[in-house]
Amino acid sequence: MAKKKKNTAAMRRQAELEKRQQFGKNAAKKNREKQLQNQPYNKAAIQQAAQAPAKKVTDAPASAAPVWKREDNIAPLSLTYKPSIKTQNIDFTAPITIRVQSLSPLHLGSGQADVNVDAEVIHDDTGLPYFPAKRFKGLLYESALEVAEMSELAGLTLLNKNEIDALFQHGCLGDTQLIVSNLYLEDYEQMHEDWNYLQEEFPALFQVTDVLEQYTSLRYQTKIDRETGTAADTSLHNMRVVDEGLSFEGHCCVQNGNRRALEILALALRNLSQSGLKRTRGFGRIACTMEQDGKDLLRPILREILTAAERSL
């Protein structure tokens, strides 16, 4: 009899525990429903989804839209592109605007140093940093050679070294030639005029270094002694870097240009992703675009090149 009472009490405790657990689940469910009801954007989203017409399913073959025709695969996601120009409106000899955005700290070395900075960046007379034309053109040439090597390994014929050398006048002379100007910060002319005025009117308050510090910062590094595991003596040094997020722009043109010259330039710009020192340590990441008449020129040219490469496979 005692054993029966004991079993009955255990059953009651088990039933009470299950009842409490179910009550907790119901309370949590009601609380979630109440929270959803108090969020008007959820209701609007549900109503909008319910009222939206069903998408039509088409039987278009997959080959109708190759993956490299998508603009998000052609353009770096970090850049904002303007509307693309129509290919039939491209002027092969007209000036082209090139934009370079720093995606990480960038060291554009000037080869100079002083008691405060071991490696200075190149800047103009007021202290505004800029991208030298000769250096940028050299980077474009190296980038074009990389594209030629990669396309050869992939079994494609995007570029070859001879036409690259002819465009950049590298070891040979020809009628077609790429001319690149210095790349300055956006709104450079107005900024240069303003800083120049302040430096002339208030020389005690505005110096070249004061302007330079507005667009750059100093990075310190040291060498570790492998034997002691501590910083090596007299190894502390610094370098000035252009801040991340700054955008440079300049102009280029192709004398006696043609479509092929712009294709080489577009491939070199798209492949160019690094510049300056410490590239393997997170510095010098950049992204480039090219425009004509205020419209994007890079993506339409790349789409034509890659579509033609697909058909040749």
CSV table of N, CA and C in Angstrom, one decimal, residues 117-217:
chain,number,residue,atom,x,y,z
A,117,VAL,N,60.3,61.9,-39.3
A,117,VAL,CA,59.7,60.9,-40.2
A,117,VAL,C,60.8,60.2,-41.0
A,118,ASP,N,60.8,58.9,-40.9
A,118,ASP,CA,61.9,58.1,-41.6
A,118,ASP,C,61.5,57.9,-43.0
A,119,ALA,N,60.3,57.8,-43.4
A,119,ALA,CA,59.8,57.6,-44.8
A,119,ALA,C,58.6,58.5,-45.1
A,120,GLU,N,58.9,59.6,-45.8
A,120,GLU,CA,57.8,60.6,-46.1
A,120,GLU,C,57.1,60.2,-47.3
A,121,VAL,N,55.8,60.7,-47.4
A,121,VAL,CA,55.0,60.5,-48.7
A,121,VAL,C,55.2,61.7,-49.6
A,122,ILE,N,55.0,61.5,-50.8
A,122,ILE,CA,55.1,62.6,-51.8
A,122,ILE,C,53.9,63.5,-51.7
A,123,HIS,N,54.2,64.8,-51.7
A,123,HIS,CA,53.1,65.8,-51.6
A,123,HIS,C,53.5,67.1,-52.4
A,124,ASP,N,52.5,68.0,-52.6
A,124,ASP,CA,52.8,69.2,-53.3
A,124,ASP,C,53.3,70.3,-52.4
A,125,ASP,N,53.3,71.5,-52.9
A,125,ASP,CA,53.9,72.6,-52.1
A,125,ASP,C,53.1,73.0,-50.9
A,126,THR,N,51.8,72.7,-50.9
A,126,THR,CA,50.9,73.0,-49.8
A,126,THR,C,50.8,71.8,-48.8
A,127,GLY,N,51.3,70.6,-49.1
A,127,GLY,CA,51.2,69.5,-48.2
A,127,GLY,C,50.1,68.5,-48.6
A,128,LEU,N,49.5,68.6,-49.8
A,128,LEU,CA,48.5,67.7,-50.3
A,128,LEU,C,49.2,66.5,-51.0
A,129,PRO,N,48.9,65.3,-50.5
A,129,PRO,CA,49.5,64.1,-51.2
A,129,PRO,C,48.9,63.8,-52.5
A,130,TYR,N,49.7,63.2,-53.4
A,130,TYR,CA,49.2,62.9,-54.8
A,130,TYR,C,49.9,61.7,-55.3
A,131,PHE,N,49.4,61.2,-56.4
A,131,PHE,CA,49.9,59.9,-57.0
A,131,PHE,C,50.7,60.4,-58.2
A,132,PRO,N,52.0,60.2,-58.3
A,132,PRO,CA,52.9,60.6,-59.4
A,132,PRO,C,52.5,59.8,-60.7
A,133,ALA,N,52.5,60.5,-61.8
A,133,ALA,CA,52.1,59.9,-63.1
A,133,ALA,C,53.0,58.8,-63.5
A,134,LYS,N,54.3,59.1,-63.4
A,134,LYS,CA,55.3,58.1,-63.8
A,134,LYS,C,55.2,56.8,-63.0
A,135,ARG,N,55.0,56.9,-61.7
A,135,ARG,CA,54.8,55.7,-60.9
A,135,ARG,C,53.5,55.0,-61.2
A,136,PHE,N,52.5,55.7,-61.4
A,136,PHE,CA,51.2,55.0,-61.7
A,136,PHE,C,51.2,54.3,-63.1
A,137,LYS,N,51.9,55.0,-64.0
A,137,LYS,CA,52.0,54.3,-65.4
A,137,LYS,C,52.9,53.1,-65.3
A,138,GLY,N,53.9,53.1,-64.4
A,138,GLY,CA,54.7,51.9,-64.2
A,138,GLY,C,53.9,50.7,-63.6
A,139,LEU,N,53.0,51.1,-62.6
A,139,LEU,CA,52.1,50.1,-62.0
A,139,LEU,C,51.1,49.5,-63.1
A,140,LEU,N,50.6,50.4,-64.0
A,140,LEU,CA,49.7,49.9,-65.0
A,140,LEU,C,50.4,48.9,-65.9
A,141,TYR,N,51.7,49.2,-66.3
A,141,TYR,CA,52.5,48.3,-67.1
A,141,TYR,C,52.7,46.9,-66.5
A,142,GLU,N,53.1,46.9,-65.2
A,142,GLU,CA,53.2,45.7,-64.5
A,142,GLU,C,51.9,44.9,-64.4
A,143,SER,N,50.8,45.6,-64.2
A,143,SER,CA,49.5,45.0,-64.0
A,143,SER,C,49.1,44.3,-65.4
A,144,ALA,N,49.4,45.0,-66.5
A,144,ALA,CA,49.0,44.5,-67.8
A,144,ALA,C,49.9,43.2,-68.1
A,145,LEU,N,51.1,43.2,-67.7
A,145,LEU,CA,51.9,42.0,-67.9
A,145,LEU,C,51.4,40.8,-67.0
A,146,GLU,N,50.9,41.1,-65.8
A,146,GLU,CA,50.3,40.1,-65.0
A,146,GLU,C,49.1,39.5,-65.7
A,147,VAL,N,48.3,40.3,-66.3
A,147,VAL,CA,47.1,39.8,-67.0
A,147,VAL,C,47.5,39.0,-68.2
A,148,ALA,N,48.5,39.4,-68.9
A,148,ALA,CA,49.0,38.6,-70.0
A,148,ALA,C,49.5,37.2,-69.6
A,149,GLU,N,50.2,37.1,-68.4
A,149,GLU,CA,50.7,35.9,-67.9
A,149,GLU,C,49.5,35.0,-67.5
A,150,MET,N,48.6,35.6,-66.7
A,150,MET,CA,47.5,34.8,-66.2
A,150,MET,C,46.6,34.3,-67.4
A,151,SER,N,46.4,35.1,-68.4
A,151,SER,CA,45.5,34.6,-69.5
A,151,SER,C,46.2,33.5,-70.3
A,152,GLU,N,47.5,33.6,-70.4
A,152,GLU,CA,48.3,32.5,-71.1
A,152,GLU,C,48.2,31.2,-70.3
A,153,LEU,N,48.3,31.3,-69.0
A,153,LEU,CA,48.2,30.1,-68.2
A,153,LEU,C,46.7,29.5,-68.2
A,154,ALA,N,45.8,30.4,-68.4
A,154,ALA,CA,44.4,29.9,-68.5
A,154,ALA,C,44.0,29.5,-69.9
A,155,GLY,N,44.9,29.6,-70.9
A,155,GLY,CA,44.6,29.2,-72.2
A,155,GLY,C,43.8,30.2,-73.0
A,156,LEU,N,43.8,31.5,-72.5
A,156,LEU,CA,43.1,32.6,-73.2
A,156,LEU,C,44.1,33.5,-73.9
A,157,THR,N,43.6,34.3,-74.7
A,157,THR,CA,44.4,35.3,-75.5
A,157,THR,C,43.9,36.7,-75.2
A,158,LEU,N,43.9,37.1,-73.9
A,158,LEU,CA,43.4,38.4,-73.6
A,158,LEU,C,44.4,39.5,-74.0
A,159,LEU,N,45.7,39.3,-73.7
A,159,LEU,CA,46.8,40.2,-73.9
A,159,LEU,C,48.0,39.5,-74.3
A,160,ASN,N,48.9,40.2,-75.0
A,160,ASN,CA,50.3,39.7,-75.3
A,160,ASN,C,51.3,40.8,-75.0
A,161,LYS,N,52.5,40.4,-74.7
A,161,LYS,CA,53.5,41.4,-74.3
A,161,LYS,C,53.9,42.4,-75.3
A,162,ASN,N,53.9,42.0,-76.6
A,162,ASN,CA,54.3,42.9,-77.6
A,162,ASN,C,53.3,44.1,-77.7
A,163,GLU,N,52.0,43.9,-77.7
A,163,GLU,CA,51.1,45.0,-77.8
A,163,GLU,C,51.1,45.8,-76.5
A,164,ILE,N,51.4,45.2,-75.4
A,164,ILE,CA,51.6,46.0,-74.1
A,164,ILE,C,52.8,46.9,-74.2
A,165,ASP,N,53.9,46.4,-74.7
A,165,ASP,CA,55.1,47.2,-74.8
A,165,ASP,C,54.9,48.4,-75.8
A,166,ALA,N,54.1,48.1,-76.9
A,166,ALA,CA,53.8,49.1,-77.9
A,166,ALA,C,53.0,50.3,-77.3
A,167,LEU,N,52.0,49.9,-76.5
A,167,LEU,CA,51.2,51.0,-75.9
A,167,LEU,C,51.9,51.8,-74.9
A,168,PHE,N,52.7,51.2,-74.0
A,168,PHE,CA,53.5,51.9,-73.0
A,168,PHE,C,54.8,52.4,-73.5
A,169,GLN,N,55.2,52.2,-74.7
A,169,GLN,CA,56.4,52.6,-75.3
A,169,GLN,C,57.6,52.1,-74.5
A,170,HIS,N,57.5,50.8,-74.2
A,170,HIS,CA,58.5,50.1,-73.4
A,170,HIS,C,59.5,49.4,-74.3
A,171,GLY,N,60.6,50.0,-74.5
A,171,GLY,CA,61.6,49.3,-75.4
A,171,GLY,C,61.3,49.4,-76.9
A,172,CYS,N,60.2,50.1,-77.2
A,172,CYS,CA,59.9,50.2,-78.7
A,172,CYS,C,59.1,51.5,-78.9
A,173,LEU,N,59.0,51.9,-80.1
A,173,LEU,CA,58.3,53.1,-80.5
A,173,LEU,C,57.2,52.8,-81.5
A,174,GLY,N,56.1,53.6,-81.3
A,174,GLY,CA,55.0,53.3,-82.2
A,174,GLY,C,54.1,54.5,-82.3
A,175,ASP,N,53.1,54.5,-83.1
A,175,ASP,CA,52.1,55.6,-83.2
A,175,ASP,C,51.2,55.7,-82.0
A,176,THR,N,50.9,54.6,-81.4
A,176,THR,CA,50.0,54.6,-80.3
A,176,THR,C,50.8,54.7,-79.0
A,177,GLN,N,50.3,55.7,-78.1
A,177,GLN,CA,51.1,55.9,-76.9
A,177,GLN,C,50.1,56.3,-75.8
A,178,LEU,N,50.3,55.8,-74.6
A,178,LEU,CA,49.5,56.1,-73.4
A,178,LEU,C,50.1,57.2,-72.7
A,179,ILE,N,49.4,58.3,-72.4
A,179,ILE,CA,49.9,59.5,-71.7
A,179,ILE,C,49.0,59.6,-70.4
A,180,VAL,N,49.7,59.6,-69.2
A,180,VAL,CA,49.0,59.7,-67.9
A,180,VAL,C,49.5,60.9,-67.2
A,181,SER,N,48.6,61.6,-66.5
A,181,SER,CA,48.9,62.8,-65.7
A,181,SER,C,49.0,62.4,-64.2
A,182,ASN,N,49.5,63.3,-63.4
A,182,ASN,CA,49.4,63.0,-61.9
A,182,ASN,C,48.0,62.9,-61.4
A,183,LEU,N,47.8,62.1,-60.4
A,183,LEU,CA,46.5,61.9,-59.8
A,183,LEU,C,46.5,62.6,-58.5
A,184,TYR,N,45.5,63.5,-58.4
A,184,TYR,CA,45.4,64.4,-57.2
A,184,TYR,C,44.1,64.0,-56.4
A,185,LEU,N,44.0,64.5,-55.2
A,185,LEU,CA,42.8,64.3,-54.4
A,185,LEU,C,41.6,65.0,-55.1
A,186,GLU,N,40.4,64.5,-54.9
A,186,GLU,CA,39.2,65.1,-55.5
A,186,GLU,C,39.1,66.5,-55.0
A,187,ASP,N,38.6,67.4,-55.9
A,187,ASP,CA,38.5,68.9,-55.6
A,187,ASP,C,39.9,69.5,-55.3
A,188,TYR,N,40.9,69.0,-56.0
A,188,TYR,CA,42.2,69.4,-55.6
A,188,TYR,C,42.5,70.9,-55.9
A,189,GLU,N,42.0,71.4,-57.0
A,189,GLU,CA,42.3,72.8,-57.3
A,189,GLU,C,41.7,73.7,-56.2
A,190,GLN,N,40.5,73.5,-55.8
A,190,GLN,CA,39.9,74.3,-54.7
A,190,GLN,C,40.6,74.2,-53.4
A,191,MET,N,41.0,72.9,-53.1
A,191,MET,CA,41.7,72.7,-51.8
A,191,MET,C,43.1,73.3,-51.8
A,192,HIS,N,43.8,73.2,-53.0
A,192,HIS,CA,45.1,73.8,-53.1
A,192,HIS,C,45.0,75.3,-53.0
A,193,GLU,N,44.0,75.9,-53.6
A,193,GLU,CA,43.9,77.4,-53.5
A,193,GLU,C,43.6,77.8,-52.0
A,194,ASP,N,42.7,77.1,-51.3
A,194,ASP,CA,42.4,77.4,-50.0
A,194,ASP,C,43.6,77.3,-49.0
A,195,TRP,N,44.3,76.1,-49.1
A,195,TRP,CA,45.4,75.9,-48.2
A,195,TRP,C,46.5,76.9,-48.5
A,196,ASN,N,46.7,77.2,-49.8
A,196,ASN,CA,47.7,78.2,-50.1
A,196,ASN,C,47.4,79.6,-49.6
A,197,TYR,N,46.2,80.0,-49.6
A,197,TYR,CA,45.8,81.3,-49.0
A,197,TYR,C,46.0,81.3,-47.5
A,198,LEU,N,45.6,80.2,-46.8
A,198,LEU,CA,45.8,80.2,-45.4
A,198,LEU,C,47.3,80.2,-45.0
A,199,GLN,N,48.1,79.5,-45.7
A,199,GLN,CA,49.5,79.5,-45.4
A,199,GLN,C,50.2,80.8,-45.7
A,200,GLU,N,49.7,81.6,-46.7
A,200,GLU,CA,50.3,82.9,-46.9
A,200,GLU,C,49.8,83.9,-45.9
A,201,GLU,N,48.5,83.8,-45.5
A,201,GLU,CA,48.0,84.8,-44.6
A,201,GLU,C,48.3,84.5,-43.2
A,202,PHE,N,48.4,83.2,-42.8
A,202,PHE,CA,48.7,82.9,-41.4
A,202,PHE,C,49.8,81.8,-41.4
A,203,PRO,N,51.0,82.3,-41.7
A,203,PRO,CA,52.2,81.3,-41.8
A,203,PRO,C,52.5,80.7,-40.4
A,204,ALA,N,52.2,81.4,-39.3
A,204,ALA,CA,52.5,80.8,-38.0
A,204,ALA,C,51.6,79.7,-37.6
A,205,LEU,N,50.4,79.6,-38.2
A,205,LEU,CA,49.4,78.6,-37.9
A,205,LEU,C,49.3,77.5,-38.9
A,206,PHE,N,49.5,77.7,-40.1
A,206,PHE,CA,49.4,76.7,-41.2
A,206,PHE,C,50.7,76.5,-41.9
A,207,GLN,N,51.3,75.3,-41.6
A,207,GLN,CA,52.5,74.9,-42.3
A,207,GLN,C,52.2,73.7,-43.2
A,208,VAL,N,53.1,73.3,-44.0
A,208,VAL,CA,53.0,72.2,-44.9
A,208,VAL,C,52.7,70.9,-44.1
A,209,THR,N,53.4,70.7,-43.0
A,209,THR,CA,53.2,69.5,-42.2
A,209,THR,C,51.8,69.5,-41.6
A,210,ASP,N,51.2,70.7,-41.3
A,210,ASP,CA,49.9,70.7,-40.7
A,210,ASP,C,48.9,70.2,-41.8
A,211,VAL,N,49.0,70.6,-43.0
A,211,VAL,CA,48.1,70.2,-44.1
A,211,VAL,C,48.3,68.7,-44.3
A,212,LEU,N,49.6,68.2,-44.3
A,212,LEU,CA,49.9,66.8,-44.6
A,212,LEU,C,49.2,65.9,-43.5
A,213,GLU,N,49.2,66.4,-42.3
A,213,GLU,CA,48.7,65.5,-41.2
A,213,GLU,C,47.2,65.4,-41.3
A,214,GLN,N,46.5,66.2,-42.1
A,214,GLN,CA,45.1,66.1,-42.3
A,214,GLN,C,44.7,64.9,-43.2
A,215,TYR,N,45.6,64.4,-44.0
A,215,TYR,CA,45.3,63.3,-44.9
A,215,TYR,C,46.2,62.1,-44.7
A,216,THR,N,47.1,62.2,-43.8
A,216,THR,CA,48.0,61.1,-43.5
A,216,THR,C,48.1,60.8,-42.1
A,217,SER,N,48.9,59.7,-41.8
A,217,SER,CA,49.1,59.3,-40.4
A,217,SER,C,50.5,58.6,-40.3
